[in-house]
Coordinates of C-alpha atoms (C1' of nucleotides) in Angstrom, one line a residue:
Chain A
X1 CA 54.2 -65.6 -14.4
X2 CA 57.8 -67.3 -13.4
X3 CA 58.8 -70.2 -14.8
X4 CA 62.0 -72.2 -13.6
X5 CA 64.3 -74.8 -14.1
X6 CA 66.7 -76.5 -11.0
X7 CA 68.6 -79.0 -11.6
X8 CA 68.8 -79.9 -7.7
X9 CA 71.1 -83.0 -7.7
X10 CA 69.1 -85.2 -5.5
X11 CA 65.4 -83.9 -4.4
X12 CA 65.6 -85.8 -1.0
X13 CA 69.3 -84.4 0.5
X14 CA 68.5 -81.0 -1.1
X15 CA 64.7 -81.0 0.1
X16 CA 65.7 -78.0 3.0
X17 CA 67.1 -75.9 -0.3
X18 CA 64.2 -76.4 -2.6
X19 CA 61.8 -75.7 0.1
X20 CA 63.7 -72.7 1.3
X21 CA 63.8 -71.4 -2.5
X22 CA 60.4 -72.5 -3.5
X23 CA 59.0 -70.4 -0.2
X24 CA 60.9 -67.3 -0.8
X25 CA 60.7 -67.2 -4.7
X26 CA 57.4 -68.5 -5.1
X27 CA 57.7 -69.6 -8.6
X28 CA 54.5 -70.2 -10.7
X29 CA 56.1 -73.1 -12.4
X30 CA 59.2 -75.5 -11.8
X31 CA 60.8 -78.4 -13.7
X32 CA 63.4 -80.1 -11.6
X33 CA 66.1 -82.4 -13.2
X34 CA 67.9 -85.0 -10.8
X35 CA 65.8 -86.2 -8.4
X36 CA 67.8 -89.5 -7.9
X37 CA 64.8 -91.1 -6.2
X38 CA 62.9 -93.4 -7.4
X39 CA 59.2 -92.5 -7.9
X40 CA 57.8 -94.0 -4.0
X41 CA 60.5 -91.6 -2.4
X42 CA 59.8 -88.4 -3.7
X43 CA 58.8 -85.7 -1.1
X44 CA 55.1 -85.3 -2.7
X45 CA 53.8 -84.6 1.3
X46 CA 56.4 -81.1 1.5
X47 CA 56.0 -79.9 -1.9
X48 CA 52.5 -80.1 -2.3
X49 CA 52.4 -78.7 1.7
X50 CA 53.7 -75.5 0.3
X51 CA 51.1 -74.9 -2.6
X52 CA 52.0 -76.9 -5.8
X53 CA 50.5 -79.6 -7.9
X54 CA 53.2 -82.2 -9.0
X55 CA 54.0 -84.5 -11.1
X56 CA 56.9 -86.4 -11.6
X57 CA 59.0 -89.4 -13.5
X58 CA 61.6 -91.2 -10.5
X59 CA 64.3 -93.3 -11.0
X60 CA 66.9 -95.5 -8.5
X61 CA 70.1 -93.7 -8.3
X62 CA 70.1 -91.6 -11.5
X63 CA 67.7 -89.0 -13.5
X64 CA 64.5 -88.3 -12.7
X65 CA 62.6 -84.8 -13.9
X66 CA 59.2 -83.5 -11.6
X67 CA 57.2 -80.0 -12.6
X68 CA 55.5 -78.1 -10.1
X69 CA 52.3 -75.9 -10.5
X70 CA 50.9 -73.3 -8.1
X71 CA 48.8 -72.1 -11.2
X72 CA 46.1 -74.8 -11.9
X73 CA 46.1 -78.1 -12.4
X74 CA 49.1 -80.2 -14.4
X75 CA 47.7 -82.0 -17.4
X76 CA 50.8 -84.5 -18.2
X77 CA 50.9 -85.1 -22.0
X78 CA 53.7 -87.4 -21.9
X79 CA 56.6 -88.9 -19.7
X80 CA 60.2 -90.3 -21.8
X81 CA 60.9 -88.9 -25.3
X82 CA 58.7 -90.6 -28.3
X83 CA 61.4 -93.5 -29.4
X84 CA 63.8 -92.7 -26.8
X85 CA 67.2 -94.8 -27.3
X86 CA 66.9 -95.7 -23.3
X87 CA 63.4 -95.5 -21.7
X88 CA 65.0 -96.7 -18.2
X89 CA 66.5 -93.3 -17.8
X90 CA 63.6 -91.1 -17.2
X91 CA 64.5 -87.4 -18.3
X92 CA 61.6 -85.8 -20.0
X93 CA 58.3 -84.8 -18.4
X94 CA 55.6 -82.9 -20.2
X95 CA 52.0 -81.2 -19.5
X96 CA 49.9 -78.4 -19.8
X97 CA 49.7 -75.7 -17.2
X98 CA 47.3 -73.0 -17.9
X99 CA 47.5 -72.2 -21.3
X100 CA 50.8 -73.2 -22.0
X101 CA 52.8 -76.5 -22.6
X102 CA 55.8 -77.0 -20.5
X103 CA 58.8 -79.7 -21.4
X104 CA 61.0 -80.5 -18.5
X105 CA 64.2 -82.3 -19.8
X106 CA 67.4 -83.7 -18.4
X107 CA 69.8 -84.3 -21.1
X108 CA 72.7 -86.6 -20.9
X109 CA 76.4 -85.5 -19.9
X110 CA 77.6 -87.7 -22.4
X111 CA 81.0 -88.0 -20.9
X112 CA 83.1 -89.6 -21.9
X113 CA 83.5 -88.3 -25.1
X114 CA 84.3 -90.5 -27.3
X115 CA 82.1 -93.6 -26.0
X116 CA 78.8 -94.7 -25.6
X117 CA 77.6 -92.6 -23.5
X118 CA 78.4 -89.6 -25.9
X119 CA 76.8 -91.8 -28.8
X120 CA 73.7 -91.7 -26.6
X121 CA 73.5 -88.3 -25.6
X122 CA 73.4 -87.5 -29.6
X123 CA 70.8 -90.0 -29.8
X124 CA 68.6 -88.3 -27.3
X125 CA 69.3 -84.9 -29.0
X126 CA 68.2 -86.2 -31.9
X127 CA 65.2 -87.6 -31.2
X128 CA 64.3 -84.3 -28.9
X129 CA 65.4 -82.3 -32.1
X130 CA 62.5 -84.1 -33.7
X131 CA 59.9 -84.4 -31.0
X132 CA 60.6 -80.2 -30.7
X133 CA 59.6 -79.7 -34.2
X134 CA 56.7 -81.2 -33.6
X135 CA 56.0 -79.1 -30.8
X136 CA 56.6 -76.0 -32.4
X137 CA 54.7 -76.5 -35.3
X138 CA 51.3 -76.9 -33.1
X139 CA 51.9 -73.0 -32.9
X140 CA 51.2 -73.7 -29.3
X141 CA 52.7 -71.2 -26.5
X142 CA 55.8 -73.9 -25.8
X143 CA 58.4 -73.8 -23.0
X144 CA 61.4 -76.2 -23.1
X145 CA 63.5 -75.8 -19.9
X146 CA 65.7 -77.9 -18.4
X147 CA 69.4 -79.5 -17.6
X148 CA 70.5 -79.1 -21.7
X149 CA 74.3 -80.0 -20.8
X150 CA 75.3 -77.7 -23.4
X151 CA 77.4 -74.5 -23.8
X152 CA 76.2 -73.4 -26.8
X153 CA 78.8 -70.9 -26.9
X154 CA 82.5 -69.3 -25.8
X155 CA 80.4 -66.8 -23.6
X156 CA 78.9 -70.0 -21.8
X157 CA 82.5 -71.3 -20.6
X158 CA 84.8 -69.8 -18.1
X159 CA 87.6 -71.3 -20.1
X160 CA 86.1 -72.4 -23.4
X161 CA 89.8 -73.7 -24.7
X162 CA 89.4 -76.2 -21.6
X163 CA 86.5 -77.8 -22.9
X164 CA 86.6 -78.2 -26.6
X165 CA 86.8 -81.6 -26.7
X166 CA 84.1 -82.3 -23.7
X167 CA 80.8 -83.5 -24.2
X168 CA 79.0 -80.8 -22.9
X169 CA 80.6 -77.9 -25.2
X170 CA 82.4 -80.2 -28.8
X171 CA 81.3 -78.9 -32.1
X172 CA 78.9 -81.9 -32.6
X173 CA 76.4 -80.6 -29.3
X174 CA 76.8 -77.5 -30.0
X175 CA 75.6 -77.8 -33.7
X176 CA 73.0 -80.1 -32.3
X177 CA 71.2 -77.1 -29.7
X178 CA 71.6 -74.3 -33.1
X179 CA 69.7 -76.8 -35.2
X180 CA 67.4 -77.1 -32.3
X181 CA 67.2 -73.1 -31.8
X182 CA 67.0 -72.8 -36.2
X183 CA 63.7 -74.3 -35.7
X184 CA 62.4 -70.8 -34.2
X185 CA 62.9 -70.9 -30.4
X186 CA 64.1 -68.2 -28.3
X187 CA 67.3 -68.7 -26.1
X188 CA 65.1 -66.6 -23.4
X189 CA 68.6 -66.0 -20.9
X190 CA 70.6 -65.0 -24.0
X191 CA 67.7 -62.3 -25.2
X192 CA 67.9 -61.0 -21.8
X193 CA 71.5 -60.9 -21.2
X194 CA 72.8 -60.5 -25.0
X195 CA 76.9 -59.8 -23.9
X196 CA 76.8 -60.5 -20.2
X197 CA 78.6 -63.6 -18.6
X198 CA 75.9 -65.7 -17.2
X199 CA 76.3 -69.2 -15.4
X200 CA 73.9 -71.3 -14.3
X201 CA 76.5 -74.5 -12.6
X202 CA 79.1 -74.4 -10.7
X203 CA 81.4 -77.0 -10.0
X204 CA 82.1 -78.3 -6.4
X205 CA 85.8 -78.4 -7.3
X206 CA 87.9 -75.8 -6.4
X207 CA 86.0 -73.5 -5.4
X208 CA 84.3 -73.0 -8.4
X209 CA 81.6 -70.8 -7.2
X210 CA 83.8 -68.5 -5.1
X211 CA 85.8 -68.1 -8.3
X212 CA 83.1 -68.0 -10.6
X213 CA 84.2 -70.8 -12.6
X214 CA 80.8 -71.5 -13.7
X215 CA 79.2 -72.9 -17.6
X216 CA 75.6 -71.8 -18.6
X217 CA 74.0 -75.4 -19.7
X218 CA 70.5 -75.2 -18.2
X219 CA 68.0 -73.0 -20.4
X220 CA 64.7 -72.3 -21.2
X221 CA 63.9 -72.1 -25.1
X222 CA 60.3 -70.4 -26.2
X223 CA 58.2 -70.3 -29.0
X224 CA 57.6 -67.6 -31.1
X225 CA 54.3 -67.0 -28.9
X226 CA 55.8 -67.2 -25.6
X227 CA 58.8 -65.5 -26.6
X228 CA 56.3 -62.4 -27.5
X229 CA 55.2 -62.8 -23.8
X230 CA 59.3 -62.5 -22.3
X231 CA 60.2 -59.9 -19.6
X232 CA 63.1 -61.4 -17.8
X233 CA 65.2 -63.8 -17.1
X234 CA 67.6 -64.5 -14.4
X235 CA 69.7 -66.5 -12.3
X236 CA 69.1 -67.6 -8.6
X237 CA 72.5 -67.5 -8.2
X238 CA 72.8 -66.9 -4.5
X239 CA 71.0 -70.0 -4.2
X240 CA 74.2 -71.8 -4.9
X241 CA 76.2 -70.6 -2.0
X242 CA 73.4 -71.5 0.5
X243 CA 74.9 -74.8 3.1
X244 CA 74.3 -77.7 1.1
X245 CA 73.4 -76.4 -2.4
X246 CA 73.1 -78.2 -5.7
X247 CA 76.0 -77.5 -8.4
X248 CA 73.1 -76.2 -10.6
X249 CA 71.2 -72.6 -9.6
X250 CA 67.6 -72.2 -9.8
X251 CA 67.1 -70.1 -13.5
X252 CA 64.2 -68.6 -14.1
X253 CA 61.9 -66.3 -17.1
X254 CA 59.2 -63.9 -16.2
X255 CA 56.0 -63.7 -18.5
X256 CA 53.8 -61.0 -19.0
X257 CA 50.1 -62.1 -18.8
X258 CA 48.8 -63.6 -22.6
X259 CA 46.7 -61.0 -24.2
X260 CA 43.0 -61.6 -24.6
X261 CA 42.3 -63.2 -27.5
X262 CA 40.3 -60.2 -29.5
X263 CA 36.7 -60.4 -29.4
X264 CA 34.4 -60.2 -32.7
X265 CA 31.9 -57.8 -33.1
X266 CA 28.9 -59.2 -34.1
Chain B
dA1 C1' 96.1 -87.5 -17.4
dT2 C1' 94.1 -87.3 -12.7
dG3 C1' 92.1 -85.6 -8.4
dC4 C1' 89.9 -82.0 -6.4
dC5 C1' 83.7 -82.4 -4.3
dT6 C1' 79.1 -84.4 -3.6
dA7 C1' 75.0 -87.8 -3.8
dA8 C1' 73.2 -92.5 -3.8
dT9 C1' 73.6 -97.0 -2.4
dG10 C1' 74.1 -99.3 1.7
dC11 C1' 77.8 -99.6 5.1
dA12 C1' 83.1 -99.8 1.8
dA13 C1' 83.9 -98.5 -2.3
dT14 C1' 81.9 -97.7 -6.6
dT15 C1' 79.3 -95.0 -10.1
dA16 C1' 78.0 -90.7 -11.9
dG17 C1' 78.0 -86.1 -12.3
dA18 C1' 80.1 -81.9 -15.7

DNA sequence: ATGCCTAATGCAATTAGA
Protein backbone atom coordinates (compact mmCIF):
# COMPACT_ATOMS: atom_id res chain seq x y z
CA UNK A 1 0.00 0.00 0.00
CA UNK A 2 1.37 3.74 -1.07
CA UNK A 3 0.95 6.35 1.02
CA UNK A 4 1.76 10.11 -0.06
CA UNK A 5 2.13 13.45 0.86
CA UNK A 6 1.95 16.72 -1.92
CA UNK A 7 2.11 19.72 -0.86
CA UNK A 8 0.51 21.09 -4.25
CA UNK A 9 0.38 24.91 -3.67
CA UNK A 10 -3.11 25.61 -4.63
CA UNK A 11 -5.50 22.43 -5.43
CA UNK A 12 -7.53 24.49 -7.97
CA UNK A 13 -4.50 26.00 -10.54
CA UNK A 14 -2.64 22.60 -9.95
CA UNK A 15 -5.89 20.33 -10.43
CA UNK A 16 -4.40 19.14 -14.22
CA UNK A 17 -1.09 17.99 -12.15
CA UNK A 18 -2.75 16.18 -9.29
CA UNK A 19 -5.04 14.55 -11.63
CA UNK A 20 -2.31 13.64 -14.06
CA UNK A 21 -0.20 12.16 -10.94
CA UNK A 22 -3.03 10.68 -9.06
CA UNK A 23 -4.07 8.70 -12.54
CA UNK A 24 -0.63 7.45 -13.26
CA UNK A 25 0.58 6.70 -9.66
CA UNK A 26 -2.48 5.47 -8.31
CA UNK A 27 -1.70 6.04 -4.76
CA UNK A 28 -3.68 4.23 -2.02
CA UNK A 29 -3.56 7.15 0.20
CA UNK A 30 -2.83 11.10 -0.16
CA UNK A 31 -2.62 14.03 2.25
CA UNK A 32 -2.39 17.29 0.39
CA UNK A 33 -1.12 20.46 2.10
CA UNK A 34 -2.06 23.95 0.46
CA UNK A 35 -5.09 23.85 -1.04
CA UNK A 36 -5.67 27.69 -0.84
CA UNK A 37 -9.41 27.15 -1.31
CA UNK A 38 -11.79 27.58 0.90
CA UNK A 39 -13.83 24.50 1.68
CA UNK A 40 -17.09 25.26 -1.15
CA UNK A 41 -14.19 25.38 -3.94
CA UNK A 42 -12.45 22.33 -3.62
CA UNK A 43 -12.59 19.98 -6.68
CA UNK A 44 -14.56 17.11 -4.76
CA UNK A 45 -16.48 16.34 -8.46
CA UNK A 46 -12.62 15.38 -10.20
CA UNK A 47 -11.11 13.74 -7.37
CA UNK A 48 -13.68 11.59 -6.35
CA UNK A 49 -14.35 10.98 -10.41
CA UNK A 50 -11.04 9.25 -10.38
CA UNK A 51 -11.68 6.72 -7.46
CA UNK A 52 -11.00 8.34 -3.96
CA UNK A 53 -12.97 9.15 -0.86
CA UNK A 54 -12.12 12.68 0.49
CA UNK A 55 -12.11 14.67 3.05
CA UNK A 56 -10.83 17.88 3.59
CA UNK A 57 -10.37 21.22 5.92
CA UNK A 58 -10.37 24.63 3.30
CA UNK A 59 -9.39 27.95 3.94
CA UNK A 60 -9.60 31.60 1.83
CA UNK A 61 -6.23 32.22 0.51
CA UNK A 62 -3.90 30.26 2.78
CA UNK A 63 -3.53 26.44 4.26
CA UNK A 64 -5.85 23.95 3.83
CA UNK A 65 -4.88 19.92 4.22
CA UNK A 66 -7.39 17.12 2.26
CA UNK A 67 -6.66 13.06 2.39
CA UNK A 68 -7.63 10.92 -0.18
CA UNK A 69 -8.68 7.10 0.06
CA UNK A 70 -9.06 4.60 -2.79
CA UNK A 71 -8.94 1.93 0.08
CA UNK A 72 -12.17 2.11 2.09
CA UNK A 73 -13.88 4.62 3.63
CA UNK A 74 -12.18 7.80 5.55
CA UNK A 75 -13.23 7.90 9.20
CA UNK A 76 -12.01 11.62 10.23
CA UNK A 77 -10.97 11.60 13.92
CA UNK A 78 -10.34 15.14 14.08
CA UNK A 79 -9.70 18.42 11.98
CA UNK A 80 -7.08 21.46 13.75
CA UNK A 81 -4.58 20.42 16.43
CA UNK A 82 -6.17 19.90 20.13
CA UNK A 83 -5.47 23.66 21.63
CA UNK A 84 -4.06 24.89 18.53
CA UNK A 85 -2.58 28.61 19.06
CA UNK A 86 -4.68 29.64 15.72
CA UNK A 87 -7.72 27.48 14.72
CA UNK A 88 -8.39 29.89 11.60
CA UNK A 89 -5.44 28.35 9.91
CA UNK A 90 -6.53 24.90 9.09
CA UNK A 91 -3.40 22.54 8.82
CA UNK A 92 -4.10 19.22 10.39
CA UNK A 93 -6.52 16.63 9.16
CA UNK A 94 -6.87 13.22 10.69
CA UNK A 95 -8.89 9.69 10.16
CA UNK A 96 -8.75 6.22 9.87
CA UNK A 97 -8.21 4.33 6.67
CA UNK A 98 -8.25 0.74 6.81
CA UNK A 99 -6.52 -0.24 9.75
CA UNK A 100 -4.35 2.50 10.07
CA UNK A 101 -4.50 6.19 11.38
CA UNK A 102 -3.26 8.75 9.04
CA UNK A 103 -2.26 12.66 10.23
CA UNK A 104 -2.02 15.04 7.35
CA UNK A 105 -0.23 18.32 8.63
CA UNK A 106 0.93 21.54 7.19
CA UNK A 107 3.32 23.17 9.47
CA UNK A 108 4.08 26.76 9.48
CA UNK A 109 7.12 28.41 7.56
CA UNK A 110 7.64 30.51 10.37
CA UNK A 111 9.46 33.19 8.50
CA UNK A 112 10.50 35.54 9.48
CA UNK A 113 12.63 34.37 12.01
CA UNK A 114 12.71 36.32 14.63
CA UNK A 115 8.79 37.38 14.78
CA UNK A 116 5.58 36.19 15.42
CA UNK A 117 5.20 34.06 12.99
CA UNK A 118 8.31 32.04 14.14
CA UNK A 119 6.84 32.23 17.75
CA UNK A 120 3.86 30.53 16.24
CA UNK A 121 5.29 27.95 14.29
CA UNK A 122 7.03 26.75 17.74
CA UNK A 123 3.71 26.94 19.25
CA UNK A 124 2.22 24.59 16.69
CA UNK A 125 5.26 22.22 17.11
CA UNK A 126 4.68 22.12 20.43
CA UNK A 127 1.36 21.32 20.69
CA UNK A 128 1.75 18.62 17.68
CA UNK A 129 4.86 17.29 19.79
CA UNK A 130 2.20 16.63 22.45
CA UNK A 131 -0.85 15.50 20.44
CA UNK A 132 2.02 12.83 18.73
CA UNK A 133 2.71 11.37 21.93
CA UNK A 134 -0.53 10.79 22.40
CA UNK A 135 -0.80 9.08 19.22
CA UNK A 136 1.96 6.91 19.64
CA UNK A 137 1.21 5.64 22.89
CA UNK A 138 -2.26 4.08 21.54
CA UNK A 139 0.32 1.61 20.03
CA UNK A 140 -1.91 2.14 16.98
CA UNK A 141 -0.23 1.65 13.35
CA UNK A 142 0.33 5.72 13.00
CA UNK A 143 1.28 7.69 9.86
CA UNK A 144 2.24 11.40 10.18
CA UNK A 145 2.97 12.92 6.72
CA UNK A 146 2.91 16.14 5.59
CA UNK A 147 4.53 19.76 4.73
CA UNK A 148 6.93 19.59 8.25
CA UNK A 149 8.96 22.81 6.99
CA UNK A 150 11.93 21.34 8.49
CA UNK A 151 15.45 20.31 7.43
CA UNK A 152 16.20 18.19 10.14
CA UNK A 153 19.57 17.94 8.95
CA UNK A 154 22.95 19.27 6.77
CA UNK A 155 22.05 16.37 4.30
CA UNK A 156 18.51 18.07 3.92
CA UNK A 157 19.99 21.46 2.52
CA UNK A 158 21.72 22.16 -0.72
CA UNK A 159 23.64 24.90 1.17
CA UNK A 160 23.02 24.24 4.82
CA UNK A 161 25.46 27.40 5.81
CA UNK A 162 22.70 29.51 3.86
CA UNK A 163 20.10 28.71 6.08
CA UNK A 164 21.18 28.52 9.62
CA UNK A 165 19.43 31.18 10.78
CA UNK A 166 16.03 30.42 8.68
CA UNK A 167 13.03 29.14 10.16
CA UNK A 168 12.75 26.11 8.33
CA UNK A 169 16.37 24.70 9.26
CA UNK A 170 17.68 27.05 13.05
CA UNK A 171 18.72 24.91 15.91
CA UNK A 172 15.35 25.56 17.75
CA UNK A 173 13.07 23.48 14.72
CA UNK A 174 15.39 21.20 14.28
CA UNK A 175 15.65 20.20 18.06
CA UNK A 176 11.91 20.47 17.97
CA UNK A 177 11.29 17.42 14.86
CA UNK A 178 14.36 15.13 17.07
CA UNK A 179 12.22 15.50 20.19
CA UNK A 180 9.34 14.62 17.98
CA UNK A 181 11.38 11.55 16.29
CA UNK A 182 12.90 10.58 20.29
CA UNK A 183 9.32 9.65 20.87
CA UNK A 184 9.86 6.41 18.58
CA UNK A 185 8.83 7.34 15.07
CA UNK A 186 10.59 6.31 12.01
CA UNK A 187 11.95 9.10 9.60
CA UNK A 188 10.61 6.52 6.71
CA UNK A 189 12.72 8.54 3.57
CA UNK A 190 15.79 8.66 5.81
CA UNK A 191 15.58 4.63 6.61
CA UNK A 192 15.37 4.26 2.98
CA UNK A 193 17.90 6.58 1.69
CA UNK A 194 20.43 6.53 4.85
CA UNK A 195 23.46 8.72 2.89
CA UNK A 196 21.80 9.78 -0.24
CA UNK A 197 20.83 13.49 -1.06
CA UNK A 198 17.10 13.50 -1.21
CA UNK A 199 14.81 16.65 -1.86
CA UNK A 200 11.39 16.92 -1.73
CA UNK A 201 10.97 21.23 -2.84
CA UNK A 202 12.27 23.05 -5.08
CA UNK A 203 12.34 26.54 -5.27
CA UNK A 204 10.90 28.56 -8.31
CA UNK A 205 13.93 30.85 -8.10
CA UNK A 206 16.62 30.38 -10.20
CA UNK A 207 16.19 27.58 -11.51
CA UNK A 208 16.28 25.63 -8.54
CA UNK A 209 15.10 22.40 -9.91
CA UNK A 210 17.31 22.43 -13.04
CA UNK A 211 20.10 22.91 -10.47
CA UNK A 212 18.94 20.80 -7.93
CA UNK A 213 18.81 23.39 -5.38
CA UNK A 214 16.25 21.48 -3.51
CA UNK A 215 15.62 21.03 0.82
CA UNK A 216 13.90 17.77 2.11
CA UNK A 217 11.02 19.29 4.53
CA UNK A 218 7.98 17.16 3.75
CA UNK A 219 8.11 13.57 5.46
CA UNK A 220 6.28 10.84 6.62
CA UNK A 221 7.18 9.61 10.27
CA UNK A 222 5.79 5.88 11.39
CA UNK A 223 5.20 4.09 14.35
CA UNK A 224 7.05 1.34 15.54
CA UNK A 225 4.13 -0.92 13.88
CA UNK A 226 4.05 0.70 10.61
CA UNK A 227 7.56 1.13 10.53
CA UNK A 228 7.85 -2.92 10.80
CA UNK A 229 5.53 -2.79 7.60
CA UNK A 230 8.22 -0.20 5.39
CA UNK A 231 9.44 -1.21 1.96
CA UNK A 232 10.14 1.98 0.21
CA UNK A 233 10.08 5.28 0.01
CA UNK A 234 10.63 7.73 -2.78
CA UNK A 235 10.31 10.86 -4.47
CA UNK A 236 8.01 11.84 -7.46
CA UNK A 237 10.49 13.97 -8.40
CA UNK A 238 9.82 14.25 -12.10
CA UNK A 239 6.60 15.43 -11.06
CA UNK A 240 8.18 18.74 -10.38
CA UNK A 241 9.40 19.53 -13.82
CA UNK A 242 5.87 18.83 -15.40
CA UNK A 243 4.24 22.58 -16.99
CA UNK A 244 2.90 24.14 -14.11
CA UNK A 245 4.11 22.13 -11.13
CA UNK A 246 3.95 22.80 -7.37
CA UNK A 247 7.52 23.73 -5.62
CA UNK A 248 6.79 20.66 -3.49
CA UNK A 249 7.08 16.84 -5.23
CA UNK A 250 4.64 14.21 -4.56
CA UNK A 251 6.75 11.80 -1.70
CA UNK A 252 5.62 8.69 -1.07
CA UNK A 253 6.23 5.13 1.32
CA UNK A 254 5.24 1.62 0.21
CA UNK A 255 3.77 -0.91 2.91
CA UNK A 256 3.80 -4.39 2.92
CA UNK A 257 0.40 -5.89 3.68
CA UNK A 258 -0.20 -6.07 7.91
CA UNK A 259 0.27 -9.67 8.95
CA UNK A 260 -2.72 -11.56 10.22
CA UNK A 261 -3.14 -11.26 13.50
CA UNK A 262 -2.25 -15.01 14.77
CA UNK A 263 -5.08 -17.21 15.38
CA UNK A 264 -5.60 -19.24 18.81
CA UNK A 265 -5.97 -22.79 18.86
CA UNK A 266 -8.66 -23.74 20.81
C1' DA B 1 19.88 42.92 2.32
C1' DT B 2 16.87 42.12 -1.75
C1' DG B 3 14.93 40.15 -5.94
C1' DC B 4 14.66 36.31 -8.51
C1' DC B 5 9.09 32.96 -9.31
C1' DT B 6 4.23 31.62 -8.42
C1' DA B 7 -0.71 31.57 -6.45
C1' DA B 8 -4.72 33.93 -4.61
C1' DT B 9 -7.42 37.85 -4.53
C1' DG B 10 -9.77 40.46 -7.66
C1' DC B 11 -8.36 43.58 -11.44
C1' DA B 12 -3.32 46.58 -9.22
C1' DA B 13 -0.68 45.57 -6.01
C1' DT B 14 -0.22 43.05 -1.87
C1' DT B 15 0.57 38.93 0.98
C1' DA B 16 2.65 34.58 1.53
C1' DG B 17 5.42 30.98 0.38
C1' DA B 18 10.47 28.66 1.82
Amino acid sequence: MKIATYNVNGVNGRLPVLMRWLTEERPEIVVLQELKAPQEKFPETAIRDVGYDVIWHGQKSWNGVAMLSRVGEIHETRRGLPGDPDPSQSRYIEAAINGILVAGLYLPNGNPRPGPKFEYKLAWFERFIEHAAELIGTGAPVVLAGDFNVMPTERDVYKPERWLKDALFAPEIRAAFFRLLDQGWTDALRTIHPDETIYTFWDYFRNAYGRDAGLRIDHLLLSPSLANRLVDAQVDRHVRGWEKSSDHAPTWIELADAKPRRTRRT
